[in-house]
DNA sequence: AGGAACCCTTGATCCAGATCAGGGCAGGCA
DNA sequence: TGCCTGCCCTGATCTGGATCAAGGGTTCCT
């Protein structure tokens, strides 16, 4: 069963899946174009859309509010929809038959989820925090791409950036030690988030430690020990469980052994 | 220094780089369109080109024959050209400051090398065997994409496939054991090569063992031990140093623990 | 308030694969 | 012909991170 069924039939959703909080689709969209006011309008694929395409997209898409730990797409399921993250955070992962999981990435506002090469999704996507996503049929995306080369160009650019990030992750997993992996991860995240009021860079880690470990190819125990070591060395401070301040970014850079 | 300089000025090439054997470009192309008869005409990006675009591409591109162990693009160098592999095999790798190398992939006929997100190449590409590649200016590719959406679509498709492969590699590096990695690698390669005359699948491994190790995140000693274990178990036979026959693909599938 | 279910952290021990070391073989060159 | 340089294989040992085990904190539910 794909999540989309649950999204549209809230009452019938199995209790094992946390309930959708709200859905707004064609029925709820009394305004001319819900997309025009969307928080993700200027991000991801939608940034490549001229205003005149919005009404059709509004008609074809649905905005879905999700609690945390809710699957959005399932690895191996028929890939009939694509999703844009409006807010929140999701984890994308692949699973081996015996249950081992590898997180391939985290998706935030503007990221597109569910693009598939073949007929089925290549990974599972699940919310880490309460999130809002926008679902559109795959066919709508294809039609938009045919009509608007800019959309295809934008998708190519986004895919290329993702590919580059995936190759960086291959380097991390294939070559780097535990400390190097964690330092690289913290620095990469800090580049995408704004610094604290006092100017020092920080990172927000809403996901459990076991997920960060599954992303970095480490066990949560190892992650915990590495963070402690970095904290003892004065490179970071753990402000709360989900917020880390980078006190010595230069030291982190040095231990991250970034690619030339 | 980028390789392109060496390619066009053979006599001036430093001796440390094995010499280019032959170059055919505008000066050598007396025929109407060299591209029309190219071995890679039906592959990769060129497959998306209508015949009427070929003369311009022929005029803008150069075919380059290379000995083995010759760099084609260098990580960090200005990304002014893109290359299509016509024949042979190249390895693509990233390097850490201390010299550790991670091979992110091997490129064969039809593969495109040198696409960059930013201004510089994200990896080094170097021939593993004697190879023929075709070089074109990045601007030519951009012009073709603007004029022919099909080219952009093909590039998007190729990039998406590469991204999917990269995510499989992330799963391999993050989760799998040494035996599982080697079994997955052999099976993946066997799917792309034709079986032996007797019908059994086989793989051709022209690259040194240390390169296969650098691709799988293993030391060559470990790779050697794993291959011996698989051979003792009757799953494979090492016919020559660079050719392995898969005697029991089902057993390999089982040990590869492929993703669901 | 009690307690159940998670997380996170730390300590002790284990092991898969890295590292170190040495020997054999094939191809290239003087 | 004989040396030399890579590459490959195998054995011995080491170690970084996994695994096993246990305690404490927080949140949510009853």
XYZ file of C-alpha atoms (C1' of nucleotides) in Angstrom:
580
model
C 0.000 0.000 0.000
C 1.313 3.396 -0.859
C 0.957 6.261 1.507
C -1.177 8.212 -0.886
C -4.108 5.931 -0.142
C -3.841 6.663 3.540
C -3.590 10.370 2.802
C -6.849 10.467 0.986
C -8.799 8.162 3.269
C -7.816 9.306 6.701
C -10.488 7.344 8.542
C -9.341 4.108 6.910
C -5.672 4.590 7.714
C -4.232 1.701 9.745
C -3.449 2.721 13.298
C 0.137 1.577 12.846
C 0.717 4.602 10.648
C 0.421 7.935 12.493
C -2.501 9.800 11.053
C -2.293 12.571 8.544
C -3.253 15.812 10.193
C -4.698 17.613 7.252
C -5.069 17.389 3.522
C -5.749 20.153 1.098
C -6.432 19.301 -2.504
C -8.770 20.402 -5.249
C -11.745 20.096 -2.929
C -10.175 22.380 -0.363
C -8.649 24.825 -2.831
C -11.204 27.489 -3.298
C -8.532 30.088 -4.077
C -7.293 30.468 -7.661
C -3.872 28.890 -7.066
C -2.750 27.373 -3.802
C 0.741 26.981 -5.296
C 1.201 30.747 -5.631
C 1.392 31.144 -1.879
C 3.310 27.952 -1.158
C 6.373 28.157 1.041
C 8.257 26.079 -1.536
C 7.191 28.241 -4.493
C 10.665 29.706 -4.848
C 12.466 26.416 -4.234
C 13.224 23.188 -6.000
C 11.338 22.421 -9.156
C 8.618 24.975 -8.561
C 11.152 27.792 -8.879
C 11.399 26.909 -12.579
C 7.656 27.304 -13.134
C 6.205 30.473 -14.667
C 3.104 31.785 -12.909
C 0.785 30.710 -15.711
C 1.518 27.039 -15.029
C 0.485 27.262 -11.390
C -3.273 26.745 -11.743
C -2.799 23.401 -13.465
C -0.299 22.284 -10.858
C -2.610 23.382 -8.083
C -5.389 21.345 -9.656
C -3.227 18.250 -10.013
C -1.370 18.351 -6.701
C -2.277 17.922 -3.065
C -0.623 19.307 0.044
C -0.254 16.770 2.823
C 0.607 17.378 6.470
C 2.358 14.484 8.164
C 3.336 13.577 11.697
C 6.836 12.276 12.363
C 7.875 8.706 11.503
C 5.396 8.502 8.653
C 6.402 6.776 5.409
C 5.810 8.781 2.237
C 7.185 6.486 -0.446
C 8.145 2.846 -0.055
C 11.116 1.175 -1.737
C 9.824 -1.181 -4.415
C 6.323 0.316 -4.595
C 4.958 1.590 -7.878
C 6.356 5.072 -8.511
C 3.231 6.932 -9.571
C 3.773 10.181 -7.664
C 6.488 12.705 -7.001
C 6.657 14.805 -3.848
C 8.104 18.172 -3.010
C 9.006 18.857 0.595
C 7.348 22.074 1.765
C 8.567 21.968 5.364
C 10.035 19.539 7.875
C 12.597 16.819 7.317
C 12.522 13.320 5.856
C 15.045 10.513 5.743
C 15.608 8.474 2.590
C 16.874 4.948 3.032
C 17.445 1.582 1.424
C 16.956 -1.688 3.245
C 18.691 -5.058 2.864
C 16.626 -8.244 3.154
C 17.952 -8.900 6.652
C 16.894 -5.475 7.863
C 20.120 -3.493 7.686
C 19.340 0.057 6.633
C 21.431 2.670 4.897
C 20.191 6.231 4.919
C 21.154 7.832 1.611
C 20.092 11.328 2.503
C 17.882 13.736 4.397
C 15.363 15.869 2.511
C 14.259 19.362 3.529
C 12.171 22.196 2.051
C 12.428 22.322 -1.730
C 13.809 18.830 -2.173
C 12.019 16.517 -4.567
C 11.274 12.962 -3.459
C 10.182 9.960 -5.442
C 11.882 10.463 -8.787
C 12.400 6.970 -10.129
C 14.443 5.623 -13.000
C 12.225 2.587 -13.462
C 8.681 1.790 -12.464
C 9.285 1.551 -8.735
C 10.780 3.756 -6.034
C 14.426 3.009 -5.337
C 14.225 3.985 -1.686
C 11.868 4.564 1.214
C 11.184 8.108 2.405
C 9.887 8.686 5.897
C 9.313 11.823 7.929
C 11.795 12.535 10.705
C 9.851 15.506 12.049
C 6.292 16.585 11.376
C 6.403 17.683 7.754
C 4.383 19.058 4.897
C 4.830 17.622 1.431
C 3.140 18.261 -1.885
C 2.162 15.295 -4.015
C 1.754 15.413 -7.789
C 1.194 12.597 -10.280
C 4.289 11.557 -12.168
C 2.434 12.225 -15.407
C 1.951 15.872 -14.450
C 5.689 16.294 -14.021
C 6.304 14.652 -17.382
C 3.809 16.922 -19.092
C 5.362 20.000 -17.472
C 8.838 18.928 -18.577
C 7.737 18.496 -22.174
C 6.090 21.876 -22.237
C 8.741 23.737 -20.265
C 12.376 22.893 -21.019
C 13.290 25.060 -18.032
C 11.654 22.528 -15.738
C 13.698 19.746 -17.270
C 16.800 21.879 -16.950
C 16.070 22.544 -13.313
C 15.521 18.852 -12.675
C 18.807 18.067 -14.398
C 20.598 20.609 -12.240
C 19.052 19.231 -9.061
C 19.867 15.650 -10.033
C 23.448 16.619 -10.856
C 23.889 18.248 -7.462
C 22.477 15.139 -5.814
C 24.820 12.940 -7.814
C 27.759 15.026 -6.731
C 26.650 14.770 -3.110
C 26.250 11.005 -3.480
C 29.817 10.752 -4.770
C 31.038 12.754 -1.792
C 29.202 10.296 0.430
C 30.865 7.393 -1.390
C 34.217 8.980 -0.611
C 33.185 9.398 3.007
C 31.996 5.810 3.395
C 34.821 4.245 1.448
C 37.791 6.127 2.855
C 37.123 8.114 5.986
C 37.444 7.149 9.651
C 34.655 7.646 12.180
C 35.938 11.034 13.390
C 36.456 12.233 9.824
C 32.927 11.194 8.898
C 31.340 13.025 11.806
C 33.420 16.167 11.250
C 32.531 16.175 7.545
C 28.868 15.712 8.383
C 28.765 18.556 10.894
C 30.544 20.912 8.526
C 28.297 20.003 5.598
C 25.197 20.654 7.689
C 26.539 23.887 9.128
C 27.011 25.286 5.623
C 23.279 24.946 5.032
C 22.068 26.460 8.290
C 22.337 29.942 9.648
C 24.689 30.716 12.546
C 23.582 31.344 16.130
C 22.819 34.922 17.317
C 26.380 35.137 18.641
C 27.710 34.360 15.157
C 29.063 30.862 15.762
C 27.925 28.178 13.351
C 25.604 25.475 14.610
C 23.674 22.511 13.324
C 20.168 21.265 14.049
C 19.859 17.495 14.335
C 16.183 16.613 14.765
C 16.750 12.965 13.816
C 17.708 10.277 16.339
C 21.377 9.376 16.655
C 20.755 5.959 15.165
C 19.686 7.683 11.937
C 22.778 9.846 11.780
C 24.753 6.666 12.304
C 22.873 4.906 9.511
C 23.754 7.833 7.247
C 27.455 7.810 8.138
C 27.912 4.043 8.238
C 28.437 4.071 12.009
C 26.696 2.554 15.039
C 25.027 5.018 17.417
C 27.464 4.023 20.180
C 30.374 5.018 17.968
C 28.702 8.296 17.048
C 28.175 9.087 20.707
C 31.810 8.395 21.519
C 33.053 10.507 18.614
C 30.860 13.461 19.584
C 32.186 13.220 23.117
C 35.743 13.176 21.843
C 35.099 16.266 19.688
C 33.472 18.006 22.628
C 36.382 17.156 24.946
C 38.744 18.523 22.318
C 36.844 21.823 22.351
C 35.704 21.601 18.738
C 31.977 21.469 19.489
C 29.463 22.041 22.283
C 26.273 20.043 22.620
C 23.754 22.746 23.502
C 20.743 20.436 23.568
C 20.190 16.932 22.327
C 19.347 18.202 18.858
C 21.544 21.306 18.585
C 25.342 21.402 18.343
C 27.479 24.510 18.229
C 30.707 24.389 16.208
C 33.280 26.172 18.370
C 36.308 25.439 16.229
C 35.310 24.990 12.611
C 38.941 25.117 11.526
C 39.801 22.137 13.721
C 36.833 20.291 12.296
C 37.966 21.084 8.761
C 41.364 19.686 9.602
C 39.984 16.439 10.976
C 37.421 16.105 8.195
C 40.198 15.675 5.605
C 38.026 17.225 2.951
C 38.618 16.291 -0.633
C 41.108 18.459 -2.508
C 47.452 21.559 -16.569
C 44.522 19.864 -18.181
C 44.976 16.878 -20.382
C 43.570 18.633 -23.370
C 46.760 20.613 -23.760
C 48.814 17.455 -23.937
C 46.374 15.960 -26.399
C 46.784 18.747 -28.857
C 50.498 19.189 -28.518
C 51.839 15.676 -28.532
C 55.447 16.612 -28.940
C 55.264 18.898 -25.941
C 53.633 16.347 -23.659
C 55.671 15.683 -20.525
C 57.232 12.236 -20.555
C 55.578 11.444 -17.240
C 52.284 11.165 -19.093
C 52.175 8.265 -21.549
C 51.891 9.686 -25.019
C 48.735 10.027 -26.956
C 48.849 7.662 -29.889
C 46.724 9.526 -32.334
C 44.443 12.518 -32.599
C 41.811 13.183 -35.196
C 40.111 16.528 -35.215
C 39.014 19.121 -37.704
C 42.356 19.003 -39.462
C 42.186 15.246 -39.903
C 38.473 15.064 -40.698
C 38.274 15.296 -44.412
C 35.056 13.268 -44.483
C 31.702 15.017 -44.098
C 31.028 13.798 -40.570
C 33.389 11.666 -38.540
C 30.651 11.285 -35.907
C 28.362 9.416 -38.309
C 30.658 6.398 -38.306
C 31.641 6.600 -34.664
C 31.412 3.437 -32.579
C 29.618 5.460 -29.891
C 27.108 7.008 -32.326
C 24.264 4.884 -30.980
C 25.300 5.232 -27.345
C 25.204 7.757 -24.558
C 24.428 11.329 -25.455
C 25.093 10.918 -29.167
C 22.156 8.513 -29.446
C 19.887 11.502 -28.809
C 21.335 13.511 -31.699
C 19.550 13.704 -35.048
C 21.818 13.249 -38.067
C 21.663 16.917 -39.032
C 23.477 17.923 -35.842
C 26.435 15.665 -36.554
C 28.499 17.976 -38.791
C 28.656 20.666 -36.131
C 29.606 18.164 -33.479
C 32.262 16.702 -35.746
C 33.653 20.162 -36.272
C 33.722 20.955 -32.573
C 34.962 17.632 -31.208
C 38.164 15.652 -31.347
C 38.750 11.940 -31.082
C 41.695 11.029 -28.879
C 43.450 7.680 -28.534
C 45.083 7.082 -25.188
C 47.418 4.516 -23.691
C 46.596 3.022 -20.316
C 47.131 4.951 -17.056
C 46.609 8.302 -18.745
C 44.647 11.022 -16.952
C 41.822 12.594 -18.959
C 40.310 15.009 -16.461
C 41.796 16.107 -13.147
C 39.826 16.738 -9.973
C 39.799 20.464 -9.286
C 40.858 21.522 -12.791
C 38.712 23.901 -14.799
C 35.852 21.926 -16.358
C 35.950 23.267 -19.918
C 35.396 20.017 -21.788
C 33.175 16.951 -21.703
C 34.263 13.548 -22.966
C 32.448 10.556 -24.365
C 34.140 7.186 -24.069
C 34.313 5.513 -27.478
C 36.190 2.389 -26.409
C 38.292 1.108 -23.533
C 37.808 1.637 -19.829
C 38.520 4.478 -17.411
C 38.397 4.773 -13.652
C 36.888 7.818 -11.943
C 38.181 8.659 -8.504
C 38.366 11.224 -5.747
C 41.456 11.803 -3.631
C 41.860 12.925 -0.031
C 44.714 15.296 0.864
C 46.722 12.454 2.420
C 46.500 10.359 -0.738
C 43.665 7.979 0.055
C 41.675 7.341 -3.102
C 38.083 6.277 -3.604
C 37.075 5.072 -7.045
C 33.518 6.198 -7.683
C 33.035 4.304 -10.902
C 34.414 2.801 -14.087
C 33.444 4.272 -17.444
C 33.082 2.311 -20.683
C 31.824 2.956 -24.239
C 29.010 5.507 -24.318
C 29.623 6.902 -20.863
C 30.048 10.644 -20.531
C 32.904 11.994 -18.435
C 33.557 15.445 -17.119
C 30.102 16.808 -16.445
C 30.556 19.285 -13.629
C 28.116 21.053 -11.363
C 30.431 23.976 -10.757
C 33.445 25.336 -12.556
C 35.806 22.472 -11.819
C 35.809 18.708 -12.257
C 34.652 16.833 -9.166
C 36.829 13.793 -9.837
C 39.832 12.553 -11.761
C 39.328 10.235 -14.726
C 42.184 8.053 -15.897
C 42.388 5.283 -18.462
C 42.645 1.732 -17.139
C 43.205 0.200 -20.562
C 44.147 1.834 -23.832
C 41.058 3.845 -24.699
C 39.513 6.178 -27.223
C 37.559 9.186 -26.022
C 35.888 12.079 -27.811
C 36.341 15.563 -26.448
C 33.923 18.417 -26.967
C 33.844 21.908 -25.439
C 31.356 22.306 -22.644
C 29.799 25.203 -24.555
C 28.990 22.906 -27.462
C 27.069 20.598 -25.169
C 25.192 23.552 -23.703
C 24.268 24.825 -27.154
C 23.079 21.388 -28.228
C 20.931 21.079 -25.109
C 19.265 24.407 -25.711
C 18.497 23.538 -29.303
C 17.496 19.916 -28.701
C 15.445 19.155 -25.615
C 15.963 15.473 -26.413
C 19.656 15.866 -25.617
C 18.823 17.401 -22.272
C 16.342 14.618 -21.644
C 18.937 11.999 -22.459
C 21.430 13.663 -20.162
C 18.838 13.744 -17.394
C 18.136 10.050 -17.900
C 21.841 9.186 -17.829
C 22.434 11.308 -14.732
C 19.453 9.707 -12.991
C 20.787 6.227 -13.706
C 24.170 7.284 -12.379
C 22.567 8.699 -9.248
C 20.720 5.468 -8.679
C 23.953 3.511 -9.105
C 25.703 5.855 -6.686
C 23.002 5.211 -4.082
C 23.442 1.474 -4.555
C 27.144 1.986 -3.961
C 26.367 3.955 -0.800
C 24.321 1.004 0.415
C 27.185 -1.322 -0.441
C 29.810 0.766 1.339
C 27.675 1.593 4.342
C 26.132 -1.785 5.093
C 27.706 -4.718 3.318
C 30.506 -7.041 4.418
C 33.536 -7.784 2.255
C 32.055 -10.972 0.741
C 28.759 -9.245 0.065
C 30.533 -6.365 -1.654
C 32.537 -8.627 -3.937
C 29.524 -10.791 -4.805
C 27.445 -7.686 -5.594
C 30.258 -6.316 -7.738
C 30.693 -9.505 -9.750
C 26.961 -9.833 -10.338
C 26.593 -6.187 -11.372
C 29.420 -6.536 -13.868
C 28.146 -9.838 -15.229
C 24.804 -8.236 -16.080
C 26.597 -5.855 -18.424
C 28.784 -8.395 -20.192
C 27.885 -11.262 -22.459
C 28.273 -14.855 -21.269
C 31.053 -17.230 -22.327
C 30.584 -19.499 -25.381
C 29.458 -22.266 -23.007
C 26.699 -20.000 -21.695
C 28.042 -19.348 -18.218
C 28.276 -15.700 -17.156
C 31.711 -14.150 -16.759
C 33.268 -10.816 -15.998
C 36.270 -9.034 -17.474
C 38.439 -7.211 -14.951
C 41.153 -5.325 -16.832
C 41.919 -3.079 -13.864
C 44.443 -3.993 -11.154
C 43.082 -5.540 -7.958
C 43.995 -2.460 -5.980
C 41.523 -0.474 -8.112
C 38.708 -2.925 -7.546
C 39.494 -2.649 -3.864
C 39.428 1.135 -4.021
C 35.987 0.899 -5.637
C 34.602 -1.503 -3.022
C 36.217 0.099 0.008
C 38.533 -2.887 0.537
C 42.285 -3.489 0.579
C 43.655 -5.635 -2.244
C 44.694 -8.301 0.288
C 41.114 -8.593 1.477
C 39.830 -8.769 -2.094
C 42.270 -11.553 -2.864
C 41.173 -13.532 0.191
C 37.488 -13.078 -0.614
C 37.961 -14.217 -4.218
C 39.784 -17.301 -2.976
C 36.980 -18.062 -0.549
C 34.372 -17.721 -3.323
C 36.470 -19.949 -5.570
C 36.891 -22.584 -2.831
C 33.123 -22.479 -2.317
C 32.627 -23.260 -6.008
C 30.864 -20.009 -6.812
C 33.482 -18.693 -9.248
C 36.520 -19.801 -11.264
C 39.434 -17.509 -11.991
C 40.134 -18.313 -15.644
C 42.931 -15.778 -16.056
C 44.045 -12.854 -13.966
C 41.493 -10.598 -15.640
C 38.631 -12.999 -16.354
C 36.354 -14.678 -13.819
C 33.620 -17.177 -14.609
C 30.527 -17.190 -12.377
C 29.767 -20.871 -11.799
C 26.985 -20.396 -9.289
C 25.241 -17.084 -9.813
C 22.434 -18.111 -7.454
C 24.903 -18.615 -4.612
C 26.425 -15.228 -5.383
C 22.975 -13.612 -5.354
C 22.373 -15.151 -1.965
C 25.626 -13.862 -0.506
C 25.255 -10.461 -2.154
C 22.156 -9.704 -0.046
C 20.763 -7.517 -2.787
C 18.407 -4.727 -1.844
C 14.740 -5.663 -1.754
C 1.819 9.563 40.087
C 3.367 5.420 37.970
C 5.318 3.137 34.299
C 6.330 1.927 29.550
C 8.907 2.924 25.576
C 12.520 5.305 23.646
C 16.914 7.524 23.415
C 21.370 8.468 24.713
C 25.610 7.379 26.919
C 29.367 4.731 28.808
C 32.078 0.506 29.751
C 33.870 -4.181 28.385
C 34.837 -7.353 24.948
C 35.060 -9.134 20.258
C 36.103 -9.539 15.397
C 36.247 -8.265 10.335
C 39.218 -6.256 7.831
C 43.568 -3.391 7.866
C 48.302 -3.546 8.184
C 52.792 -5.645 8.033
C 55.804 -8.935 5.903
C 57.490 -12.040 2.507
C 57.529 -14.783 -1.659
C 56.203 -15.962 -6.571
C 55.321 -14.850 -11.253
C 55.004 -12.247 -15.692
C 56.434 -8.645 -18.722
C 59.750 -5.071 -20.118
C 64.280 -3.622 -20.782
C 69.497 -3.557 -20.974
C 70.019 -13.858 -20.593
C 69.297 -11.811 -16.503
C 67.671 -8.116 -13.881
C 64.054 -5.190 -12.399
C 59.551 -3.581 -11.620
C 54.749 -4.378 -10.941
C 51.125 -7.113 -9.512
C 49.226 -10.839 -6.998
C 48.837 -14.058 -3.306
C 49.280 -15.787 1.431
C 50.404 -15.794 6.381
C 50.771 -13.269 10.937
C 49.432 -9.657 13.732
C 46.991 -5.495 14.984
C 43.103 -2.324 15.667
C 38.988 0.651 14.771
C 34.657 0.144 15.193
C 30.952 -3.373 16.137
C 28.723 -5.835 19.522
C 27.154 -6.856 24.112
C 25.589 -5.071 28.430
C 23.751 -1.805 31.582
C 22.217 2.617 33.638
C 19.876 7.168 33.367
C 16.985 10.713 31.295
C 12.791 12.257 28.808
C 8.215 11.904 26.891
C 3.961 10.147 26.609
C 0.246 7.470 28.143
C -2.806 5.641 31.613
